Coordinates of C-alpha atoms and ligand atoms in Angstrom, one line a residue:
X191 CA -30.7 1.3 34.9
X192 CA -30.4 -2.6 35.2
X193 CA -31.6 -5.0 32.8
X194 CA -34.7 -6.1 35.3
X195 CA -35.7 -3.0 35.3
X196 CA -37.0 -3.6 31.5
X197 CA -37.1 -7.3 32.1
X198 CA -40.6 -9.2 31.4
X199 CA -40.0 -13.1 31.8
X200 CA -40.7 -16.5 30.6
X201 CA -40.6 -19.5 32.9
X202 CA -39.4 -22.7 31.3
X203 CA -39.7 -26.3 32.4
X204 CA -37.0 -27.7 30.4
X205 CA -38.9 -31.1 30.7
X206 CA -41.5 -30.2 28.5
X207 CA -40.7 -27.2 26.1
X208 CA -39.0 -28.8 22.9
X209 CA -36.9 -32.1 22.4
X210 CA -34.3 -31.2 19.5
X211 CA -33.0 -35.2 19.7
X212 CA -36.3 -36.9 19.6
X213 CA -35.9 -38.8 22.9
X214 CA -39.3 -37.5 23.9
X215 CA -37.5 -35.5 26.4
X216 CA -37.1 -31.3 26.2
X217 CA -33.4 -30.3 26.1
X218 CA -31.4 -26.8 26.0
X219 CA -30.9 -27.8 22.1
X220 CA -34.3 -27.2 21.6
X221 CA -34.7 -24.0 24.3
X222 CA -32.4 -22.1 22.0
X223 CA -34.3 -23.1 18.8
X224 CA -37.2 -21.4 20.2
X225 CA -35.2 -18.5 21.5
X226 CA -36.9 -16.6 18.2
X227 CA -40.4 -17.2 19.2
X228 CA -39.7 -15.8 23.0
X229 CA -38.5 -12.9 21.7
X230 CA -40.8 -12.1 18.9
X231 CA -43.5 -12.6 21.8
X232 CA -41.8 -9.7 24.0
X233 CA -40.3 -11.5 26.2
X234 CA -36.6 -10.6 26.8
X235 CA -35.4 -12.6 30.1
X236 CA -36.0 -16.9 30.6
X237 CA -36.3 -18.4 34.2
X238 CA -35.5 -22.3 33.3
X239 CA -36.4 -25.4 36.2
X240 CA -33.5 -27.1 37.6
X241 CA -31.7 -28.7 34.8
X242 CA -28.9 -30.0 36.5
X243 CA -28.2 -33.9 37.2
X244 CA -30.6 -35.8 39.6
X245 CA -32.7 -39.0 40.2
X246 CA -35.2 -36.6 39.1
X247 CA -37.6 -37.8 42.9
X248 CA -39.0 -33.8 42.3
X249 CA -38.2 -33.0 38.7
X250 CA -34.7 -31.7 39.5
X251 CA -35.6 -30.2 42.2
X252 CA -33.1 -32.9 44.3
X253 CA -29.9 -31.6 43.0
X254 CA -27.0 -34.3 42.7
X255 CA -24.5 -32.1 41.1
X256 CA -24.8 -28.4 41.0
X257 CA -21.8 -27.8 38.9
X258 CA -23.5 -30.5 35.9
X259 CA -26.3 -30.4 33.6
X260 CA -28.2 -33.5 33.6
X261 CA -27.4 -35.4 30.3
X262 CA -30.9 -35.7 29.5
X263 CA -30.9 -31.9 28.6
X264 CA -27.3 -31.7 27.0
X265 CA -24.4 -30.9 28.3
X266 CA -22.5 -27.8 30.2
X267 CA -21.8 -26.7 26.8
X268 CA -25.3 -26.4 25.7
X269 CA -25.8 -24.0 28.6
X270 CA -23.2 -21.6 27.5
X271 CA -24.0 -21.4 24.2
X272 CA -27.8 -20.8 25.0
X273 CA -26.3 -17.9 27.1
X274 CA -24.0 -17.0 24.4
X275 CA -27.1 -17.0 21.7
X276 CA -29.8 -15.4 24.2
X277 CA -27.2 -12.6 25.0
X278 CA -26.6 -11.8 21.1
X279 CA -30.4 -11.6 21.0
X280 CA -30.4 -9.1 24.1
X281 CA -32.0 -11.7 26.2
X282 CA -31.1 -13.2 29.5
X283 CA -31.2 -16.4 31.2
X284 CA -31.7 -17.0 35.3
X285 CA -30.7 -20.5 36.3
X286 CA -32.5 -21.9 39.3
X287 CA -30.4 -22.4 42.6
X288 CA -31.7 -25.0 45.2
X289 CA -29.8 -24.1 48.5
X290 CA -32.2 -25.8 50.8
X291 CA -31.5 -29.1 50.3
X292 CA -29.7 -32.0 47.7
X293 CA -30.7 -35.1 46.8
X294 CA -30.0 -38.0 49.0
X295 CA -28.5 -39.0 46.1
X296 CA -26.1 -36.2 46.3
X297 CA -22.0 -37.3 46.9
X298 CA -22.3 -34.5 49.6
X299 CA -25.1 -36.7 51.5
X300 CA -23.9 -40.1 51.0
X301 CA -20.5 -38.6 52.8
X302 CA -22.8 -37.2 55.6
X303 CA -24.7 -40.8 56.0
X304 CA -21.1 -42.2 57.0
X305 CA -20.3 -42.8 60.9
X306 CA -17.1 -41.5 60.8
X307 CA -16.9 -38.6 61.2
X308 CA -15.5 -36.6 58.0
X309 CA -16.0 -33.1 56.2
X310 CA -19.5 -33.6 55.2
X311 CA -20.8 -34.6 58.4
X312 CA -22.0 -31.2 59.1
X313 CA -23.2 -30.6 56.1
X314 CA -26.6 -31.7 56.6
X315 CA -28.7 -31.4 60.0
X316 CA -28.6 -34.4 62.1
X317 CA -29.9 -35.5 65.6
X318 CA -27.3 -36.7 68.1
X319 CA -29.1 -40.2 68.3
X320 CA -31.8 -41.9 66.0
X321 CA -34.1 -41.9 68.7
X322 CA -33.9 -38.2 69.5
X323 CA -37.5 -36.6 69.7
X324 CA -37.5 -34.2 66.9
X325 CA -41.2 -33.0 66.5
X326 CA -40.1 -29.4 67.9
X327 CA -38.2 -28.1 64.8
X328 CA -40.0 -25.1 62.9
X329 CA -38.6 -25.1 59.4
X330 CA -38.2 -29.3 59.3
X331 CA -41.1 -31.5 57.0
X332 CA -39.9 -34.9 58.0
X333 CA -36.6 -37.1 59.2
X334 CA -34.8 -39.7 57.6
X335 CA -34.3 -42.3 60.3
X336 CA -32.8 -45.8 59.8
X337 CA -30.8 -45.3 56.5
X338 CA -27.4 -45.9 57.8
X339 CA -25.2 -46.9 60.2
X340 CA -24.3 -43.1 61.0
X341 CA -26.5 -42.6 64.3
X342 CA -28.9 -39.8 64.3
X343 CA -31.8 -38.7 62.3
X344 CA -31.8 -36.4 59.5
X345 CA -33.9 -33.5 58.7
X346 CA -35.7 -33.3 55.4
X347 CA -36.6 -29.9 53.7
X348 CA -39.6 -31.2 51.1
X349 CA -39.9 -34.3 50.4
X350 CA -37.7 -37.7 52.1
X351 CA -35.7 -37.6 48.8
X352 CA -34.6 -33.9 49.6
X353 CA -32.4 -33.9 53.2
X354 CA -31.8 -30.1 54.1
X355 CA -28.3 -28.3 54.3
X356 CA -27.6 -27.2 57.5
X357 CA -27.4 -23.8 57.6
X358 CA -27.5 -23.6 61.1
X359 CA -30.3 -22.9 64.0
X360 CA -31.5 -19.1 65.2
X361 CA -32.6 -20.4 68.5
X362 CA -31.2 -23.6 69.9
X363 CA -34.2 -25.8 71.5
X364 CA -32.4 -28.7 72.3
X365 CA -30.0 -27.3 75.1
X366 CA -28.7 -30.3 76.3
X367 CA -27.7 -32.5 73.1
X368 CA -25.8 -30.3 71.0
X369 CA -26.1 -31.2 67.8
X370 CA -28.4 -28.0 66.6
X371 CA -25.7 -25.6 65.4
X372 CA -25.2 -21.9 65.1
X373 CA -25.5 -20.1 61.5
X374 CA -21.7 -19.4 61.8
X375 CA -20.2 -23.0 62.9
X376 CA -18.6 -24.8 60.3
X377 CA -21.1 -27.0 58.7
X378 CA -23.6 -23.9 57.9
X379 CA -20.7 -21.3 57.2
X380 CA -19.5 -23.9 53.8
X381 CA -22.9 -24.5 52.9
X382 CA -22.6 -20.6 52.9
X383 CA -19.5 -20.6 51.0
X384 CA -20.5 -23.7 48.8
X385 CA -23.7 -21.4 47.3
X386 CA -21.6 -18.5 46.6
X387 CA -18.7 -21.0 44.4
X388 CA -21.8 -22.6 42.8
X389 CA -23.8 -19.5 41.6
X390 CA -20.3 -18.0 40.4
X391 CA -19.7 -21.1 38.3
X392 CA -22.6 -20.5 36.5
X393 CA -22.3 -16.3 36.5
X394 CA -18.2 -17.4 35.1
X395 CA -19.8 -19.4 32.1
X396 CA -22.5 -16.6 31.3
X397 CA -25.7 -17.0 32.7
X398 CA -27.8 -13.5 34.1
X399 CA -28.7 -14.9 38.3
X400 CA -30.9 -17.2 39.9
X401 CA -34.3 -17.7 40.9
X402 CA -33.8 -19.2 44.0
X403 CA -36.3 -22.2 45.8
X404 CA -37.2 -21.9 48.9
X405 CA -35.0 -19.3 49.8
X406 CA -36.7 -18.4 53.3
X407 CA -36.3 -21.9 54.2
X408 CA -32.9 -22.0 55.1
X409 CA -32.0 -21.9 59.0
X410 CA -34.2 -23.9 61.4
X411 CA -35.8 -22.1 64.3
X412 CA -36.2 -18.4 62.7
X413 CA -39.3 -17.9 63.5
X414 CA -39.1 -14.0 62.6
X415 CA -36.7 -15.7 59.4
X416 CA -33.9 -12.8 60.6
X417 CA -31.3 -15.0 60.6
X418 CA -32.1 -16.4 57.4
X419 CA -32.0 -13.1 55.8
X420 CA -28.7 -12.2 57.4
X421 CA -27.5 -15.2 55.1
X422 CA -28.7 -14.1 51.9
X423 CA -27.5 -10.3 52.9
X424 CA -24.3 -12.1 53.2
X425 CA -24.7 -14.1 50.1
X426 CA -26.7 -11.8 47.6
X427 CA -23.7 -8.5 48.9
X428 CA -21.0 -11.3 47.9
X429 CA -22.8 -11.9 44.1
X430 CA -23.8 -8.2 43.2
X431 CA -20.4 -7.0 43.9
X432 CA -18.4 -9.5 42.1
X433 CA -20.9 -9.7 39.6
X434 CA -23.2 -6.3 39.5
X435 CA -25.3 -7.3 36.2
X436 CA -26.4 -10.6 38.6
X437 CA -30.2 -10.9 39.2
X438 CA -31.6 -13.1 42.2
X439 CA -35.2 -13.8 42.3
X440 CA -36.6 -15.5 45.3
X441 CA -39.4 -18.1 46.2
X442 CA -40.0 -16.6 49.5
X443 CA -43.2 -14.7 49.0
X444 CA -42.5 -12.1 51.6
X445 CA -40.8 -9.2 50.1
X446 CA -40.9 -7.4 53.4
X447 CA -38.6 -10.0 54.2
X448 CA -36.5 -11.3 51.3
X449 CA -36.2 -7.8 49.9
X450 CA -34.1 -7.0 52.6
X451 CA -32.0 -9.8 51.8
X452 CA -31.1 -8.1 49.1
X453 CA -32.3 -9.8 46.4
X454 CA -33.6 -8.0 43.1
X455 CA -37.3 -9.3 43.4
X456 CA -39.4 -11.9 45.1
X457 CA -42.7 -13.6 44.1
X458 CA -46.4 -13.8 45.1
X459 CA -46.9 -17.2 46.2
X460 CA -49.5 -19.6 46.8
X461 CA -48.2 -19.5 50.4
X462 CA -47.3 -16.7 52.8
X463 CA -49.8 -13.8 53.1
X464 CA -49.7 -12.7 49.8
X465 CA -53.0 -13.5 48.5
X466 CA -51.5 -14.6 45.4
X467 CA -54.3 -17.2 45.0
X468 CA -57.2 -14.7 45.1
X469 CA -56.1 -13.3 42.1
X470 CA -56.3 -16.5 39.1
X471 CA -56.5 -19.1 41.1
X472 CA -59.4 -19.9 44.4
X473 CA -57.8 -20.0 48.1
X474 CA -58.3 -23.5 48.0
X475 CA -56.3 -24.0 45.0
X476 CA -57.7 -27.8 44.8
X477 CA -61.2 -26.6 45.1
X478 CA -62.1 -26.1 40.7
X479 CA -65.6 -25.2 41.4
X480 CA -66.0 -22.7 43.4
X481 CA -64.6 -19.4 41.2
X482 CA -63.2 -17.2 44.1
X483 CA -60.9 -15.8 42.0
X484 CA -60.9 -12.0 41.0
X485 CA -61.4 -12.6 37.2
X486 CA -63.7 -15.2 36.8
X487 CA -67.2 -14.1 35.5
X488 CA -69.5 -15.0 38.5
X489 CA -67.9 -11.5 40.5
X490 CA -67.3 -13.7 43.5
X491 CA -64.1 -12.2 43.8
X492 CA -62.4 -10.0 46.5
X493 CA -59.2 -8.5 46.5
X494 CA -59.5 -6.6 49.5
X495 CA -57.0 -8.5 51.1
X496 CA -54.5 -8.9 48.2
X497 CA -54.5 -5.4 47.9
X498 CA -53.6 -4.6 51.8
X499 CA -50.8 -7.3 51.1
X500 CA -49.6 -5.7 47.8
X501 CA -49.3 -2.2 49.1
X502 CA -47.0 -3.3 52.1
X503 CA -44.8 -4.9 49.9
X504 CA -44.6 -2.1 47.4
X505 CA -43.6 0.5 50.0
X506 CA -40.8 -2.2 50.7
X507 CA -40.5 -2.3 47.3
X508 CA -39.3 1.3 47.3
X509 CA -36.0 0.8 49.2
X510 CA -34.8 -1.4 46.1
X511 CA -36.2 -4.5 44.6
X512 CA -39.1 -5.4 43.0
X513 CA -42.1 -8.2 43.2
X514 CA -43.0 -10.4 40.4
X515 CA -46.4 -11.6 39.6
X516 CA -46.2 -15.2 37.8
X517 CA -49.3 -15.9 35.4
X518 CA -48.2 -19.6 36.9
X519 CA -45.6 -22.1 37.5
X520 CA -44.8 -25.6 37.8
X521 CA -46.4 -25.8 41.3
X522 CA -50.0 -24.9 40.6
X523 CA -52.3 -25.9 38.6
X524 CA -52.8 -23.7 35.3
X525 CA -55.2 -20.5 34.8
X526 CA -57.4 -22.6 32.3
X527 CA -58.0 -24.8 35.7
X528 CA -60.6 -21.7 36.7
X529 CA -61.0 -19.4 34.0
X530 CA -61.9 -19.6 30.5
X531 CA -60.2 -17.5 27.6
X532 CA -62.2 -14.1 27.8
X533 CA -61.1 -14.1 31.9
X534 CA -57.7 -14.5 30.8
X535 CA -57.4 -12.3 28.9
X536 CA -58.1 -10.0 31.3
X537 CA -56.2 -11.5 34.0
X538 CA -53.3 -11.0 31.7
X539 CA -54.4 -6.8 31.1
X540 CA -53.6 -6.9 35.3
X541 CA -50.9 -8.7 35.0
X542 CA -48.8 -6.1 32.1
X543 CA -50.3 -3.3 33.9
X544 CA -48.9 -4.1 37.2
X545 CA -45.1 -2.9 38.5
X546 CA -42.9 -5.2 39.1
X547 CA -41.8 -8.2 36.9
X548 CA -44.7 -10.3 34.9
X549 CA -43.5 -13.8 34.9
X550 CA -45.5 -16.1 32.2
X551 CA -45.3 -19.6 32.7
X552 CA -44.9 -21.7 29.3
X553 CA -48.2 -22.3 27.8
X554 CA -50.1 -19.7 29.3
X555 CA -49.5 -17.4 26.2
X556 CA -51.9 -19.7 24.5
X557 CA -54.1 -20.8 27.4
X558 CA -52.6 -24.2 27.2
X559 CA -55.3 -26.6 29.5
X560 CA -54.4 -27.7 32.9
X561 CA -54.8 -31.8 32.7
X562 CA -56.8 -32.7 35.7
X563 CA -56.3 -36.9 35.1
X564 CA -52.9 -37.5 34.4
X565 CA -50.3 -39.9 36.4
X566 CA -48.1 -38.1 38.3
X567 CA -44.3 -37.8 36.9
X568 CA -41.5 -37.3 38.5
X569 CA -43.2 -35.8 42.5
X570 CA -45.4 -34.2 40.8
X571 CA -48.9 -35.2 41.8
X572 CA -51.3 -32.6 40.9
X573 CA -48.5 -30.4 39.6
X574 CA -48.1 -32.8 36.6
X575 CA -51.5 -31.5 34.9
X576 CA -49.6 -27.5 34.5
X577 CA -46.2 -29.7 33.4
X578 CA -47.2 -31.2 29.9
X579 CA -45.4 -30.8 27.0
X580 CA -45.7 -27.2 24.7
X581 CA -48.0 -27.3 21.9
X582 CA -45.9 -25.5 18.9
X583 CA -48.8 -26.9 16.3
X584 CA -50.5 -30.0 14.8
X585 CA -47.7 -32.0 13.3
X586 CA -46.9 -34.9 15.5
X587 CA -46.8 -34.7 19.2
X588 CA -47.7 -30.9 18.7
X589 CA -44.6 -30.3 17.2
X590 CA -42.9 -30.7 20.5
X591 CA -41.1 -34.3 19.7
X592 CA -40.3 -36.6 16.8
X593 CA -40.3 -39.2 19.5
X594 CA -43.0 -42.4 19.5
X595 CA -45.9 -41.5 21.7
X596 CA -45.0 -44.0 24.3
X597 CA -41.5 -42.2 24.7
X598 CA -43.1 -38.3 25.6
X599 CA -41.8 -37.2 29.1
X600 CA -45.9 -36.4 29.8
X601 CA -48.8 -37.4 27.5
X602 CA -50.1 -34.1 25.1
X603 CA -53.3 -32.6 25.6
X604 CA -55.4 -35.4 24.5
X605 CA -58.2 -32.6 23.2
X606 CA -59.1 -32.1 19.8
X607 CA -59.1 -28.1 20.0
X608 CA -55.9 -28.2 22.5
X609 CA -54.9 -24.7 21.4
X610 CA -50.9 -24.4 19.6
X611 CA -48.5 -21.7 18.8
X612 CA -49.2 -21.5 15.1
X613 CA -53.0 -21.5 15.1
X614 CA -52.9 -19.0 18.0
X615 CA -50.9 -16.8 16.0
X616 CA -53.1 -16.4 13.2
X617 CA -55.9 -15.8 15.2
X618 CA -56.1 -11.9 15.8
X619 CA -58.0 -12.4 19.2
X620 CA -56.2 -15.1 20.4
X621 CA -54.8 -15.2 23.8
X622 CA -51.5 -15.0 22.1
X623 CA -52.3 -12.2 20.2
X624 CA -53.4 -10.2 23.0
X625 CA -50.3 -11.3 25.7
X626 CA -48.2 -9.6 23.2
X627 CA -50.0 -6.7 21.7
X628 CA -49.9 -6.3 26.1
X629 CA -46.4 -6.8 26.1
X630 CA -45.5 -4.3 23.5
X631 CA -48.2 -1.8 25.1
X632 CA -46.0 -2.1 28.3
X633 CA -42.7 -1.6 26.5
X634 CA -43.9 1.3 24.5
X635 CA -45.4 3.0 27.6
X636 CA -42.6 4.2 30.4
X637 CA -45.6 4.8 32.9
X638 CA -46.6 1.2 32.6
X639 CA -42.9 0.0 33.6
X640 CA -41.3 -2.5 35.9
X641 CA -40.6 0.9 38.2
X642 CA -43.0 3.5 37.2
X643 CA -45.3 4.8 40.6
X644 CA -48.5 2.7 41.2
X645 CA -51.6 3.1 43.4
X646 CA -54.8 1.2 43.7
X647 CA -58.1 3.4 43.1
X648 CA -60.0 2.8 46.3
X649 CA -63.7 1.7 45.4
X650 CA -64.4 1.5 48.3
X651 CA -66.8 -1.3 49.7
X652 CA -67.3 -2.2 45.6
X653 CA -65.6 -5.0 44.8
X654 CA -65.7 -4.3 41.1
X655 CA -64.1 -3.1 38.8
X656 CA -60.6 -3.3 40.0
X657 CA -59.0 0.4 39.4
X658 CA -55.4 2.0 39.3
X659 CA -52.8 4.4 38.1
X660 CA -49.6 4.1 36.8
X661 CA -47.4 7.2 36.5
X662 CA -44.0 9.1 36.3
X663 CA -42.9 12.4 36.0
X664 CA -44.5 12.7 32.9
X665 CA -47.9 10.9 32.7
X666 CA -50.6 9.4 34.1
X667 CA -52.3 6.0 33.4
X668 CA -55.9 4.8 34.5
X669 CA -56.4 1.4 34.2
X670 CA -60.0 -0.4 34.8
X671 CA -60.6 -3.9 34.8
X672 CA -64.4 -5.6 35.1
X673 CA -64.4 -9.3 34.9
X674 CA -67.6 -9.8 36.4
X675 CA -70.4 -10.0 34.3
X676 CA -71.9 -7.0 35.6
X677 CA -72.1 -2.8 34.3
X678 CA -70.1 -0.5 35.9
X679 CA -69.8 3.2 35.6
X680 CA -67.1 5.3 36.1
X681 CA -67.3 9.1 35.9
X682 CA -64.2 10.5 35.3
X683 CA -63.5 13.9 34.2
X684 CA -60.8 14.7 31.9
X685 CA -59.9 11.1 30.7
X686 CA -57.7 10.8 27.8
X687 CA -57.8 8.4 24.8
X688 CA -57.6 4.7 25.6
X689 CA -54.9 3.2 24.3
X690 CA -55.8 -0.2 24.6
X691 CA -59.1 -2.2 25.4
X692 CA -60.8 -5.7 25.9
X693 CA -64.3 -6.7 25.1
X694 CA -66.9 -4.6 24.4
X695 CA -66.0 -0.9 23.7
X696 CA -66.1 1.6 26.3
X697 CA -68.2 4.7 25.6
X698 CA -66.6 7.8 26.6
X699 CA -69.1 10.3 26.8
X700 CA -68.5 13.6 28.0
X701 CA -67.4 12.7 31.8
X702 CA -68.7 8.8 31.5
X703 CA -66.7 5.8 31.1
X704 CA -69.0 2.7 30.8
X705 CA -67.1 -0.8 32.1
X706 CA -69.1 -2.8 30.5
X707 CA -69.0 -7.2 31.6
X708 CA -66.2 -9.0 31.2
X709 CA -63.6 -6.1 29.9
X710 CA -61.1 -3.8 31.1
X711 CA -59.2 -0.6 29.7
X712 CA -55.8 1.4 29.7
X713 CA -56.6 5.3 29.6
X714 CA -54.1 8.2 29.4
X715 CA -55.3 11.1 32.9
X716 CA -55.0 13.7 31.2
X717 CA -55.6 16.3 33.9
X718 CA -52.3 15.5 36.5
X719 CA -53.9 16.3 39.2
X720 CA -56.2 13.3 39.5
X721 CA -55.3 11.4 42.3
X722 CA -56.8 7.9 43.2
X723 CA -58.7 9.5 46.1
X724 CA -60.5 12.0 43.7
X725 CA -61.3 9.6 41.3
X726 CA -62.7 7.2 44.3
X727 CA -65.4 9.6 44.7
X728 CA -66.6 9.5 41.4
X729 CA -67.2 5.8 40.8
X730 CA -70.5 4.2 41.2
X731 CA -72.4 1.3 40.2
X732 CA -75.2 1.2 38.1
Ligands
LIG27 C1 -40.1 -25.2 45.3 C2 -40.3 -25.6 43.9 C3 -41.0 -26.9 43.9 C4 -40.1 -28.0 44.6 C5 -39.8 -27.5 46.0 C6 -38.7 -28.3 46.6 O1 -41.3 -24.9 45.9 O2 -40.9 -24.6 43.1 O3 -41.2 -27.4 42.5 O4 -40.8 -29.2 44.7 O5 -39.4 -26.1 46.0 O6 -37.5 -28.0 46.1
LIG28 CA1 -34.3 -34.4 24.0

């Protein structure tokens, strides 16, 4: 058994968690100080935002040297003794890799910008001549053109700051002007290399894998992203033999895909057909009104298609790997953006019900508010409202900073009732409270596990409740979820105890299980033979 097969993670954005200097800014000094609280919440593995040096144009997402963390957080040392600490606490610590791109601040770059020609001019993907027409390349968001005397345009991978490694080109459109390479000529085989030196740096000093950005993004031209994966098969075979506790997580979004790159897990995204966003979020994630998501109250929801998407993956799933459903992340704006506390509470029953790996953004534990008017920091835009600083409790700056006000990386929550750790934990129904009484249900029940077998109830043209069981060899788990704020009946023979509930109580009469608005249950099956079809046929709406 590995350690992700247990694993149930934190996201942190360094920026933003805890400042142990009082420079306003969040540091790894201050990560492990709260190393305590993560674990008494349940959590036992941390995914932390680039921390490594930058110009910070995307938050550290423009790397300018992989090998150093940026002083603003500490120092290389810090790192390895929050390794060192989390691992005496059982915990574990993924790093995240950007092998997409640098910073055009990077040495690496600056080399490449040069017109001689030297051992970095490959490095990056350039056009043979400034003027070159370049609108054809799939993979490419924009060219640098006009920065230096070197002649040719360069691709970009995000944003202008960010010019992309060249890892190469799966089909060649440019036939006559040779400067879109092959994945295995020079410039794209060290980029290759370069990855596999950087992630065992960090593996060397301690630290558990990598989630890794944009990891489908990688060679230009792949439409069907095969060559792509034949890297990270190359890459992720190189890391799990030299180092087999090594996790890699990806931001791909298509485990059908990136699973067979061999990495340990991938995510539901906001993008790619995973129809991650039907489930806290609306398919217009910019669109607050409208409440298409699954667990908001007005039962507008449909995971029809989510569900078609899940179930591909998860039969991927079976040949190894996993898929991780994030509460949130940096990139979208938070839960409390569409859904009030009773919702999330039930959108977090789904989530440590679910296989796979939960991943809980910071300040989701205690519904922490999405800040819709706030001046973007660091690239960003609306991303900067789900980035604000952790609110620990009511001292100053919610106990996140000893700084001046003036000197916080992001303004706090300006609210009066802006929720914190402390209050939250004295609260029995808090969102807290319940995200780790969920937790510990998931640890204390093997069926409920990263790995244990999983299948949707099929209700058929009902779109509510949402319905499924969890088993292994041993048992069998029903669970029920109704966030609308409509009845629902189920009639289930047999049904066990529940071991855990939200909202109103559930009557279990004789063969009648009552959903009632707005809650959701966890039931032991206790007759085996149940299977999803059976119980299909028994629900109906009243
Ligand atoms: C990923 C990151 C995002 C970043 C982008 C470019 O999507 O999650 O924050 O801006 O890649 O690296
Ligand atoms: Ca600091």
């Amino acid at each position: 058994m590995r350690w992700i097969d247990n694993a149930v993670f934190y996201q942190i954005y360094p920026q933003s968690f805890k400042d142990s200097n009082g420079d306003g800014i969040g540091d790894i000094q201050g990560i492990i100080s709260k190393l305590e609280y993560i674990k008494e919440t349940g959590f036992n593995a941390i995914w932390i935002n680039p921390c490594f040096d930058s110009p910070f144009m995307d938050a550290g997402y423009d790397v300018a040297n992989f090998y150093k963390v940026a002083p603003r957080y500490g120092t290389n040392e810090d790192l390895r003794m929050l390794f060192e600490k989390a691992h005496s606490m059982d915990m574990y610590i993924l790093l995240d890799l950007v092998p997409g791109h640098t910073s055009y601040m990077h040495p690496w770059f600056k080399e490449s910008m040069k017109q001689e020609k030297n051992e970095y001019s490959d490095r990056y993907i350039w056009t043979d001549y400034v003027g070159r027409d370049t609108t054809t390349v799939e993979g490419v968001t924009g060219w640098l053109r006009g920065i230096c005397d070197r002649n040719g345009s360069c691709a970009v991978n995000y944003y202008a700051s960010q010019p992309a490694l060249n890892y190469g080109f799966a089909e060649i459109t440019d036939k006559e002007n040779h400067w879109q390479m092959k994945p295995n000529e020079q410039g794209p085989r060290k980029n290759v290399d370069e990855m596999k030196k950087i992630m065992s740096f960090w593996l060397d000093m301690g630290c558990d894998g990598f989630r890794v950005d944009m990891a489908g993004s990688l060679v230009k031209n792949d439409y069907g992203q095969e060559e792509t994966i034949k890297i990270w098969q190359d890459i992720n075979g190189y890391i799990h033999k030299k180092y087999p506790n090594a996790v890699t997580i990806s931001e791909w979004g298509e485990p059908t895909r990136s699973l067979r790159g061999e990495f340990d897990a991938d995510f539901l995204l906001s993008f790619g057909p995973s129809h991650y966003m039907d489930l806290f979020r609306n398919a217009n994630m910019l669109d607050f009104e409208s409440n298409t998501n699954y667990f908001s109250k007005t039962g507008k929801g449909d995971l029809t298609e989510f569900k078609k998407a899940y179930m591909l993956f998860y039969e991927q799933a079976k040949n190894g790997g996993v898929i991780c459903i994030p509460s949130g992340n940096h990139d979208l704006p938070r839960m409390t953006a569409y859904m009030d506390e009773e919702d999330i509470k039930l959108a977090f029953l789904f989530l440590f019900t679910m296989p796979g790996v939960p991943f809980i953004y910071y300040g989701d534990e205690i519904a922490m508010k999405y800040i819709h008017s706030i001046p973007s920091k660091e690239g960003g835009y609306y991303r900067t409202g789900a980035r604000t600083p952790m609110q620990w409790d009511n001292s100053l700056n919610a106990g996140f900073s000893s700084s001046r006000e003036a000197e916080l990386y992001l303004p706090i929550d300006e609210d009066q009732n802006r929720p914190n750790v402390k209050q939250q934990m004295n609260d029995e129904n808090s969102v807290y409270n319940t995200v780790k009484k969920l937790i510990s249900l998931r640890k204390s029940q093997n069926c409920l596990g990263n790995k244990a077998d999983f299948e949707f109830v099929d209700v058929s043209e009902l779109r509510y409740p949402l319905a499924y069981i969890r088993s292994n060899e041993n048992e069998k788990m029903l669970v029920v979820i109704n966030p609308s704020s409509n009845y629902v009946e189920c009639n289930i023979p047999k049904i066990g105890d529940v071991i855990f509930s939200i909202g109103e109580m559930f009557t279990n009469t004789g063969n009648n299980i009552k959903v009632a608005p707005c809650s959701g249950l966890v039931a032991k099956i206790v007759d085996y033979c149940y299977s999803g079809f059976e119980i299909y046929n028994q629900f109906k709406n009243i």
